[in-house]
Coordinates of C-alpha atoms in Angstrom, one line a residue:
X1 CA 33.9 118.4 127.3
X2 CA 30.8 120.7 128.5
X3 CA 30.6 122.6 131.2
X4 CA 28.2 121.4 134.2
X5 CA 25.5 124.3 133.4
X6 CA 25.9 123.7 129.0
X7 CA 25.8 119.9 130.0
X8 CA 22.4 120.3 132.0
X9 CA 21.0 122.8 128.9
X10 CA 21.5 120.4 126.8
X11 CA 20.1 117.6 128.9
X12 CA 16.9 119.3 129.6
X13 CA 16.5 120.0 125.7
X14 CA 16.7 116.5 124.7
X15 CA 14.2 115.3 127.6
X16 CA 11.9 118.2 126.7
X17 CA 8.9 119.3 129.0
X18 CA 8.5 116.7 130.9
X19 CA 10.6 118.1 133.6
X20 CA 9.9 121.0 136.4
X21 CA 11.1 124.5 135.1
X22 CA 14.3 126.1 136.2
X23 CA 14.3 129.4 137.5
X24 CA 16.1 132.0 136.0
X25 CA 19.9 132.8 137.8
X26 CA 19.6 129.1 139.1
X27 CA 22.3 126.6 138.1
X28 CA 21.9 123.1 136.5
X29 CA 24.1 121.6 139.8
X30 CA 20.9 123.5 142.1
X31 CA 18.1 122.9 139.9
X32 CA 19.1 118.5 139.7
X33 CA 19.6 119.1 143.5
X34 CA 16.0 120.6 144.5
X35 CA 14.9 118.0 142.2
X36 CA 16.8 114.7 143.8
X37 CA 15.5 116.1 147.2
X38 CA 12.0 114.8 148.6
X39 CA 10.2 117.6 149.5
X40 CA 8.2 117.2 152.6
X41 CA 4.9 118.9 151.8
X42 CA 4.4 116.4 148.5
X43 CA 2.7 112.8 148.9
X44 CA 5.0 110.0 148.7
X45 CA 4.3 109.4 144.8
X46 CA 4.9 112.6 144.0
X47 CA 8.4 112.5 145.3
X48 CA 8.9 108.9 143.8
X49 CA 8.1 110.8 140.3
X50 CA 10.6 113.9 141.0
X51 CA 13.3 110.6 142.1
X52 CA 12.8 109.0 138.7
X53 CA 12.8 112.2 136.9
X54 CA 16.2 113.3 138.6
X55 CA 17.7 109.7 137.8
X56 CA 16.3 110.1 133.9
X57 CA 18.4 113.6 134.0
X58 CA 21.6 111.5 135.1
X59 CA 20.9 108.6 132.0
X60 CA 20.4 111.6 129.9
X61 CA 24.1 113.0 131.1
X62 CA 25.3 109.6 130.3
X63 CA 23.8 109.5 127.2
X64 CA 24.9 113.1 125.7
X65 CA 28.8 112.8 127.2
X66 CA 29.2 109.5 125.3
X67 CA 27.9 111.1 122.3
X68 CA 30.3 114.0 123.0
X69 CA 33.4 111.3 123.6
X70 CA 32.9 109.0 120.6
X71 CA 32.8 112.7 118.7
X72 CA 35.7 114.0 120.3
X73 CA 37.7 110.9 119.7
X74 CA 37.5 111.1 116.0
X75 CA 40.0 113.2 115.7
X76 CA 43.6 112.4 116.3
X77 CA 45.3 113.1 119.6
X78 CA 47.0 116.5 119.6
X79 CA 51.2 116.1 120.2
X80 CA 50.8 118.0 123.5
X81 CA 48.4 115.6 124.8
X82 CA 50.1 112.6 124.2
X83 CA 53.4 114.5 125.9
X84 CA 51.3 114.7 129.0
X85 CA 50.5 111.3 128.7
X86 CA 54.4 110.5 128.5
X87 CA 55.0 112.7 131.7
X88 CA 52.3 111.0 134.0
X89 CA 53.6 107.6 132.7
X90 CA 57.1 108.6 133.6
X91 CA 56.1 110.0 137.1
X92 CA 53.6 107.3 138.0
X93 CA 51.2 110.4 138.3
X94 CA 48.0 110.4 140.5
X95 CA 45.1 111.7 138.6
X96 CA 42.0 112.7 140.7
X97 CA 39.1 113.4 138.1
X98 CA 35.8 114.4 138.7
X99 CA 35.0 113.7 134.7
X100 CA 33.1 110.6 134.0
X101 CA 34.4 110.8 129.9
X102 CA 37.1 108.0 128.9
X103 CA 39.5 110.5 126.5
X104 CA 42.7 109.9 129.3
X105 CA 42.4 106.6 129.2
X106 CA 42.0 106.4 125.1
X107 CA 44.5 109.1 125.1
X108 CA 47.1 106.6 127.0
X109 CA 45.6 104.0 124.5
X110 CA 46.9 105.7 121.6
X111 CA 49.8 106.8 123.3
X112 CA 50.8 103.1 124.1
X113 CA 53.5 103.4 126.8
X114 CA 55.4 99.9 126.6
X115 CA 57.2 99.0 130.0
X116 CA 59.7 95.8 130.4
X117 CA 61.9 94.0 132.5
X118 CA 59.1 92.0 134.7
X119 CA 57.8 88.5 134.7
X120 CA 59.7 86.9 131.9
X121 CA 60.9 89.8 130.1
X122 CA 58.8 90.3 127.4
X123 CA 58.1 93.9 126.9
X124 CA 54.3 94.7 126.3
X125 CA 51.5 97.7 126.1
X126 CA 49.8 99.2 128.8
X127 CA 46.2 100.0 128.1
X128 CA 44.1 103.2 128.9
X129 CA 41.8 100.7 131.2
X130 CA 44.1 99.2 132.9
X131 CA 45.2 102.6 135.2
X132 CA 41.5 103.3 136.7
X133 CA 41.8 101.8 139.8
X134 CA 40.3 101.2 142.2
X135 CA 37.6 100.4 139.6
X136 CA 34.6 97.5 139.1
X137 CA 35.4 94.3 138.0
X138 CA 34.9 93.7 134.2
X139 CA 33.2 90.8 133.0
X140 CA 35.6 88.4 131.2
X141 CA 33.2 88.4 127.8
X142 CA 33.5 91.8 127.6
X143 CA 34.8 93.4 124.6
X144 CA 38.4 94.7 125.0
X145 CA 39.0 93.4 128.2
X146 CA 42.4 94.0 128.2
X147 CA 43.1 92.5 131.8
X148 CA 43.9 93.4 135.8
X149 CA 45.0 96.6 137.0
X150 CA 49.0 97.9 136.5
X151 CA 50.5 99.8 139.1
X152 CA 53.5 100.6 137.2
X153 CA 52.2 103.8 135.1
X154 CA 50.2 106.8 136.0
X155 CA 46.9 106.1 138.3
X156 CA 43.1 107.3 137.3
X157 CA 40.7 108.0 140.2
X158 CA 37.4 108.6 139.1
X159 CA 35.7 110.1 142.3
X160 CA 32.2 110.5 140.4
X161 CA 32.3 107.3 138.4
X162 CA 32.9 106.8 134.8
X163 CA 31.1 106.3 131.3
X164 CA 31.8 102.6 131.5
X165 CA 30.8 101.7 134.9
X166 CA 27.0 100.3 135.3
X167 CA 25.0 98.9 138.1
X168 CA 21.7 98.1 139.1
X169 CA 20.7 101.0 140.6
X170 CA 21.4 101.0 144.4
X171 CA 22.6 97.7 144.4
X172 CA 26.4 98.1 145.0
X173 CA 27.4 94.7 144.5
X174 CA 26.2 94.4 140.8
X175 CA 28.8 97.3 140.1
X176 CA 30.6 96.5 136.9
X177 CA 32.5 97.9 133.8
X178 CA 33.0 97.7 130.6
X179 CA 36.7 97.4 129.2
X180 CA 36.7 100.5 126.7
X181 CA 39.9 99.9 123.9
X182 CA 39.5 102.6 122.0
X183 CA 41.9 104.9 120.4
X184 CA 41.8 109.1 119.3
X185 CA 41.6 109.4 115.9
X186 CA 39.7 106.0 114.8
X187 CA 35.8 105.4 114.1
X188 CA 35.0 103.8 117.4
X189 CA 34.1 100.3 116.5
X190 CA 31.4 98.3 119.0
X191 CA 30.1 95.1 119.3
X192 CA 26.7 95.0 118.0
X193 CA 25.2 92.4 120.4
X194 CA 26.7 93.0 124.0
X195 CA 27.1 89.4 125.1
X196 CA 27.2 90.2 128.9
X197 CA 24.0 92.7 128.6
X198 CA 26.0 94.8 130.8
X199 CA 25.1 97.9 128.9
X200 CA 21.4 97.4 129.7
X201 CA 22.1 98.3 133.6
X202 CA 21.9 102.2 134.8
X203 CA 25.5 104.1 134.3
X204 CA 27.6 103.9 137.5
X205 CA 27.4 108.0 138.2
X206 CA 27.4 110.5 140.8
X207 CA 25.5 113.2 139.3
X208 CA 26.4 117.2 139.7
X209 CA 24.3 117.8 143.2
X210 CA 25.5 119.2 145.8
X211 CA 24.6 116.8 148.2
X212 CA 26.6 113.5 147.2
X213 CA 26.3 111.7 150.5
X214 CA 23.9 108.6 149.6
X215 CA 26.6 107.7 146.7
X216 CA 29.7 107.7 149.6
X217 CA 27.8 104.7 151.3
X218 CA 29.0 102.4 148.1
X219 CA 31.9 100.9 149.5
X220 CA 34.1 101.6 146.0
X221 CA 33.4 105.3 146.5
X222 CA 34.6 105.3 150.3
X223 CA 37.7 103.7 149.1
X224 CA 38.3 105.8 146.3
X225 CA 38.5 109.1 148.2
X226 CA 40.8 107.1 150.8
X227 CA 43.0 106.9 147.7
X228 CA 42.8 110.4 146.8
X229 CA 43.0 111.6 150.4
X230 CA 46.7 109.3 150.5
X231 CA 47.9 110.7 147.1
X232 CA 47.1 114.1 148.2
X233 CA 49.5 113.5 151.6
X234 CA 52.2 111.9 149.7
X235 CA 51.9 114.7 146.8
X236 CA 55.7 116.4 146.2
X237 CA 54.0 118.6 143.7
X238 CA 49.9 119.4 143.1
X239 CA 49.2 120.3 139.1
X240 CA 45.1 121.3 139.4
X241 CA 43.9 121.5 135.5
X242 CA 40.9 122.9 134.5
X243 CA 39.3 122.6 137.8
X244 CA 37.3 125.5 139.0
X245 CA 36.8 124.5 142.7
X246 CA 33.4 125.6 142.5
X247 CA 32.2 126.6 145.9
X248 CA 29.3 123.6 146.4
X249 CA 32.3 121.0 145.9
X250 CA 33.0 121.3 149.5
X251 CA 34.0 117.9 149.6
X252 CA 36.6 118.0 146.9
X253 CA 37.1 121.4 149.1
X254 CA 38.2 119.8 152.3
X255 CA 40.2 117.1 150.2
X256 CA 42.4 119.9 148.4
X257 CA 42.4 121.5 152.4
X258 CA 44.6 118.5 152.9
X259 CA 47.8 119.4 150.9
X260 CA 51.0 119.5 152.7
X261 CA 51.7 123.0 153.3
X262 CA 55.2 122.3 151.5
X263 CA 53.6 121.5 148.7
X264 CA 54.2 123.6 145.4
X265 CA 50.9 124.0 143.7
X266 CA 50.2 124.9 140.0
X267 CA 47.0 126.4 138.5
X268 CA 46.0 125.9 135.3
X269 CA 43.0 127.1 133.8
X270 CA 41.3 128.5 130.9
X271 CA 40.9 131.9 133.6
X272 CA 42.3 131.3 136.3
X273 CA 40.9 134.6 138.0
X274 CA 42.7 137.0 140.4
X275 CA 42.7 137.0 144.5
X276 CA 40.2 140.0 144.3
X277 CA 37.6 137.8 142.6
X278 CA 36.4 135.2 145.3
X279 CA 34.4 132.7 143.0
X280 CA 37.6 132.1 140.5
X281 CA 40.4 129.5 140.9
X282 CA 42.8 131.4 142.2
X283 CA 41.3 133.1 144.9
X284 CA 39.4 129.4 145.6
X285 CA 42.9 128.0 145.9
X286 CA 44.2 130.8 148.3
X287 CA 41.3 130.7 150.7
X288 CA 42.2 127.0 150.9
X289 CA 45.4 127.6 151.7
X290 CA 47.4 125.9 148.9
X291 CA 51.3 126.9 148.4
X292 CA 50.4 128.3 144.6
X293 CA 53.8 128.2 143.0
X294 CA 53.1 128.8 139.4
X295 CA 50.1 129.3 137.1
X296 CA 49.0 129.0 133.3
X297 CA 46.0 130.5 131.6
X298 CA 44.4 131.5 128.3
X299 CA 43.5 129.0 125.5
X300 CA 46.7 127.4 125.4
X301 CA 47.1 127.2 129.3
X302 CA 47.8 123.4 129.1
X303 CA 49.8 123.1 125.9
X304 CA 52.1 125.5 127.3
X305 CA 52.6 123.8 130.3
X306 CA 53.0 120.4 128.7
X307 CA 56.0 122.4 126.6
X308 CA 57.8 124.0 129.9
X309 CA 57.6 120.2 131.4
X310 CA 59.0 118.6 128.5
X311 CA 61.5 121.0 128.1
X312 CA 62.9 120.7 131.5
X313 CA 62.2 117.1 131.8
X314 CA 64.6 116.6 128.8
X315 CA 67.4 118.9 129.9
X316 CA 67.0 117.4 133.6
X317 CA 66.6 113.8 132.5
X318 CA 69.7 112.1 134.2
X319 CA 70.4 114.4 136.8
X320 CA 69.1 111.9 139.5
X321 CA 71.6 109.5 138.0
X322 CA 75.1 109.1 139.3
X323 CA 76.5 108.2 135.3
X324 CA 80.1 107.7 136.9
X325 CA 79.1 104.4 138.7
X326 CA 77.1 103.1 135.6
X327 CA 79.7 103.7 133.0
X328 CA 79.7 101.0 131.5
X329 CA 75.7 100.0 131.8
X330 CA 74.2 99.6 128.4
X331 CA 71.4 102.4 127.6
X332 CA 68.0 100.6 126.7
X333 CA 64.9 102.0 125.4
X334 CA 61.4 99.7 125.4
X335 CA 59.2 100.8 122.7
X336 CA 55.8 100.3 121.4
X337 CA 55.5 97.7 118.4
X338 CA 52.4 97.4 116.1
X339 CA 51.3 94.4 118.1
X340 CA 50.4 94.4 122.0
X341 CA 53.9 93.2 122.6
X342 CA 56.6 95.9 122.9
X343 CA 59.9 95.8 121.9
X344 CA 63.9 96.9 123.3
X345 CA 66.4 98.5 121.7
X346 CA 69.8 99.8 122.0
X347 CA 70.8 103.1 121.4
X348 CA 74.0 104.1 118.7
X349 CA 74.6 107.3 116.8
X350 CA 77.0 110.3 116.8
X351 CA 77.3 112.7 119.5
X352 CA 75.4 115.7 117.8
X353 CA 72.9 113.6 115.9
X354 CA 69.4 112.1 117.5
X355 CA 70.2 108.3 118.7
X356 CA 69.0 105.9 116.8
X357 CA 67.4 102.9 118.0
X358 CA 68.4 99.3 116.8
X359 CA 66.1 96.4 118.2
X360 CA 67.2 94.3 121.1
X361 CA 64.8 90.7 120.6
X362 CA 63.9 89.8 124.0
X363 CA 64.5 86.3 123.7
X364 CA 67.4 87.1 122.8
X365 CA 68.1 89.5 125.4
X366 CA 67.3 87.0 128.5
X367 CA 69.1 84.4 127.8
X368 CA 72.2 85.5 125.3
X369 CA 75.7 85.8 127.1
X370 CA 76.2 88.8 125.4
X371 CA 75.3 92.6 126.2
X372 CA 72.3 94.0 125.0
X373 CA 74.1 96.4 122.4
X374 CA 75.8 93.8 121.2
X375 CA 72.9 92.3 120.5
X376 CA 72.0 95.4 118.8
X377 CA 75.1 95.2 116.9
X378 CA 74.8 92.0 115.7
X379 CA 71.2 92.8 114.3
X380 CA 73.0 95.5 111.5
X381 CA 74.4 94.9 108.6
X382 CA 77.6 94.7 108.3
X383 CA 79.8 98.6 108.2
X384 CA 76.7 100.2 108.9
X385 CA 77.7 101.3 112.3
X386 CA 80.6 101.3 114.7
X387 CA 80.4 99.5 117.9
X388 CA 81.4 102.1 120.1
X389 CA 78.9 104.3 118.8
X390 CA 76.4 102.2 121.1
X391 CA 75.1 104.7 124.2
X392 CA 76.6 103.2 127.6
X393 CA 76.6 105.2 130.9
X394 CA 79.7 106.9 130.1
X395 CA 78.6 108.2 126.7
X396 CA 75.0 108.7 128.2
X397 CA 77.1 111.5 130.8
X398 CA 78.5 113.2 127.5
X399 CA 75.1 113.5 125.7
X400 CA 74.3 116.5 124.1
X401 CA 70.9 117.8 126.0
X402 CA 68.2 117.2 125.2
X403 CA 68.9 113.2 123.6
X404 CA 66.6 113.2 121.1
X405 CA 65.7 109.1 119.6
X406 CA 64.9 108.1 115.9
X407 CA 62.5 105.1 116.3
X408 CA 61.3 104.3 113.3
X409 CA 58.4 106.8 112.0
X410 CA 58.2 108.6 115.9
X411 CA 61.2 111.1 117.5
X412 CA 61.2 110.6 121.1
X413 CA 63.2 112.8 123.7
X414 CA 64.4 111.5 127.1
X415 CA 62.9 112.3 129.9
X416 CA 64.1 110.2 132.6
X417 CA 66.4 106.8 132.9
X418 CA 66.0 103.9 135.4
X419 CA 68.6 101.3 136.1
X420 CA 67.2 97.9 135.4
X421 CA 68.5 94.1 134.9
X422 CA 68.1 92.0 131.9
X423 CA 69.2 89.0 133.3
X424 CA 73.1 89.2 134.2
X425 CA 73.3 92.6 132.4
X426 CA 72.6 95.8 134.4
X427 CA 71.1 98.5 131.9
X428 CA 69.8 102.1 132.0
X429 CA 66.4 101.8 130.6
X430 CA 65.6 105.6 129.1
X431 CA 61.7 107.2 129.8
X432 CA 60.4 108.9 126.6
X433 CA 57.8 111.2 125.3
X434 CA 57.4 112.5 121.8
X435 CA 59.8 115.1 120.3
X436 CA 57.1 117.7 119.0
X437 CA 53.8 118.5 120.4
X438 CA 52.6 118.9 116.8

């Protein structure tokens, strides 16, 4: 996505003259400011016309990001994205974005994360829209309205408000959204005729100004900064991605001012700068007084930090586990299916060979007097496999690191187990992220 000042060029060149020259030096974020501002000297009309321009700026914004996003999602997710996804699904991660695009959540989308063991059993998909909370409520007609909140994978903040979120401008309690289901690497599909005429409202955004305070009156703002100011506190680790803490974010400032000193910090960023160089991230982060622990730049900056993650995730995957008191738990694995339901399975293969995962029916699963793998068991034909070749807690301690998964088309690596129960059975249910980051 653009950058604040290529965003506003871009802006201004699709509005055309209409709107008061910038002067040369001055930034987009300055130039939107001056031009939200009601100068004192001007007659009340003339102010009301610089108001309407600076809010046709911010539709225009709207406008050219969603352009940009349904571009962008064309193509297919890259490996080390959808490993990112894995890891904040794992941890439960806290994002705090200031972006207003939608690619996490279609990211997560296309990832498809399926979690079990709650309600009835069944297994089933999470969905990109589902983790932005606190958030508007969606109208029921709307299309892909995939349901409520769920608190049991990663969290999206949006502090500035997103691409689907619309109101009647100024009126807080007409704040809405619009579910958005779409995947990387499809032609978007949308509904022709919006039934709830949702999209005819103004966008739900806080546009780049450097003044913000007007927008923190609207309740959902207030609270979503409470939120951020608690995950900051209860951070045990502080990953900033391409965030430049620009020096007019004092806000966001005196947020990031609130990290724990104990708090390892990493910096990752296309540059990340040097402490000599006051204006770039790094010397931003050290006059804040963050713990810096590691950093990543370049082109790759992300990518490669995704790869260290995995990589120790996968070799570190159990070490939270005590194996020798679940010996004889049964190793589970919920996948996605090609329906919004997921799917369990047990694990079975030789020692220096990926697992292989054998489907464990959840019907099945709940109610059968049997153990999950040998439920699996059961499920293959006969001589294909031995049953102690099944993964239990005491085969799980033996693994070869890292325990790499055949399911199906996709090779998944461990990065984290869970103990769970499936009805009378306890079970160690295994978090995954893709093998490759190709």
């Amino acid at each position: 996505m653009p950058l604040t000042d290529e965003l506003g060029r871009a802006v201004r060149h699709t509005i055309g003259d209409d709107l008061p020259p910038m002067e040369e030096g001055s930034s987009f974020e300055d130039w939107l400011t001056l031009l939200s501002t009601p100068l004192p000297f001007l007659e009340g009309h003339a102010n009301t016309r610089r108001r309407a321009s600076a809010e046709q700026v911010t539709a225009a914004i709207a406008a050219e990001l969603e352009q940009r996003v349904d571009h962008a999602s064309r193509d297919a997710a890259p490996g080390w994205l959808l490993q990112l996804i894995a890891l904040w699904h794992a941890e439960r991660a806290v994002i705090i974005t200031f972006n207003y695009d939608l690619l996490v959540e279609r990211a997560l989308t296309t990832y498809r994360p399926a979690v079990g063991f709650q309600g009835d059993g069944r297994p089933y998909i999470v969905q990109g829209t589902q983790t932005v909370y606190p958030a508007p409520s969606a109208t029921p007609t709307s299309w892909g309205d995939e349901g409520a909140a769920y608190d049991g994978s990663l969290q999206i903040l949006k502090m500035h408000g997103s691409l689907n979120w619309y109101w009647a401008q100024g009126n807080e309690a007409t704040l809405t959204r619009v579910n958005d289901a779409a995947v990387l690497g499809q032609a978007l599909q949308r509904r022709r005729s919006d039934l709830t005429g949702t999209r005819n409202l103004d966008r739900f955004l806080i546009p780049p100004v450097t003044s913000k305070d007007s927008y923190y009156n609207v309740t959902l703002v207030h609270t979503l900064w409470r939120e951020a100011y608690e995950a900051i506190q209860r951070a045990s680790r502080l990953t900033i991605i391409g965030y430049s803490m620009p020096a007019g974010d004092r806000i966001a400032a005196e947020l990031l001012r609130q990290t724990r000193d104990d708090t390892p910090v990493d910096l990752i960023n296309w540059d990340v700068g040097s402490s000599g160089a006051p204006q770039t991230p790094l010397a931003r982060s050290e006059s804040l007084s963050l713990n810096i622990d590691r950093t990543w730049t370049g082109a790759r900056a992300v990518a490669e930090y995704v790869r260290e993650r995995i990589a120790s995730a996968s070799m570190h995957a159990f070490d939270d586990i005590d194996l020798d008191q679940l010996a004889s738990d049964n190793v589970i694995v919920c996948l996605a299916s090609s329906t919004q339901s997921g799917r369990y399975a047990a694990l079975y293969g030789d020692a220096n060979e990926p697992a292989t995962a054998v489907e464990v029916p959840w019907g099945m699963a709940f109610r059968s007097e049997m153990p999950p793998n040998e439920i699996a068991f059961n499920q293959l034909p006969a001589g294909t496999s031995s049953f102690e070749l099944f993964y239990r807690g005491d085969r799980l301690a033996r693994a070869k690191m890292p325990l790499e998964i055949n399911a199906g088309p996709d090779l998944l690596v461990a990065i984290g187990a869970s103990t769970q129960r499936m009805e009378r059975w306890s079970v160690l249910s295994l978090r995954t992220a893709p093998a490759s980051d190709s």
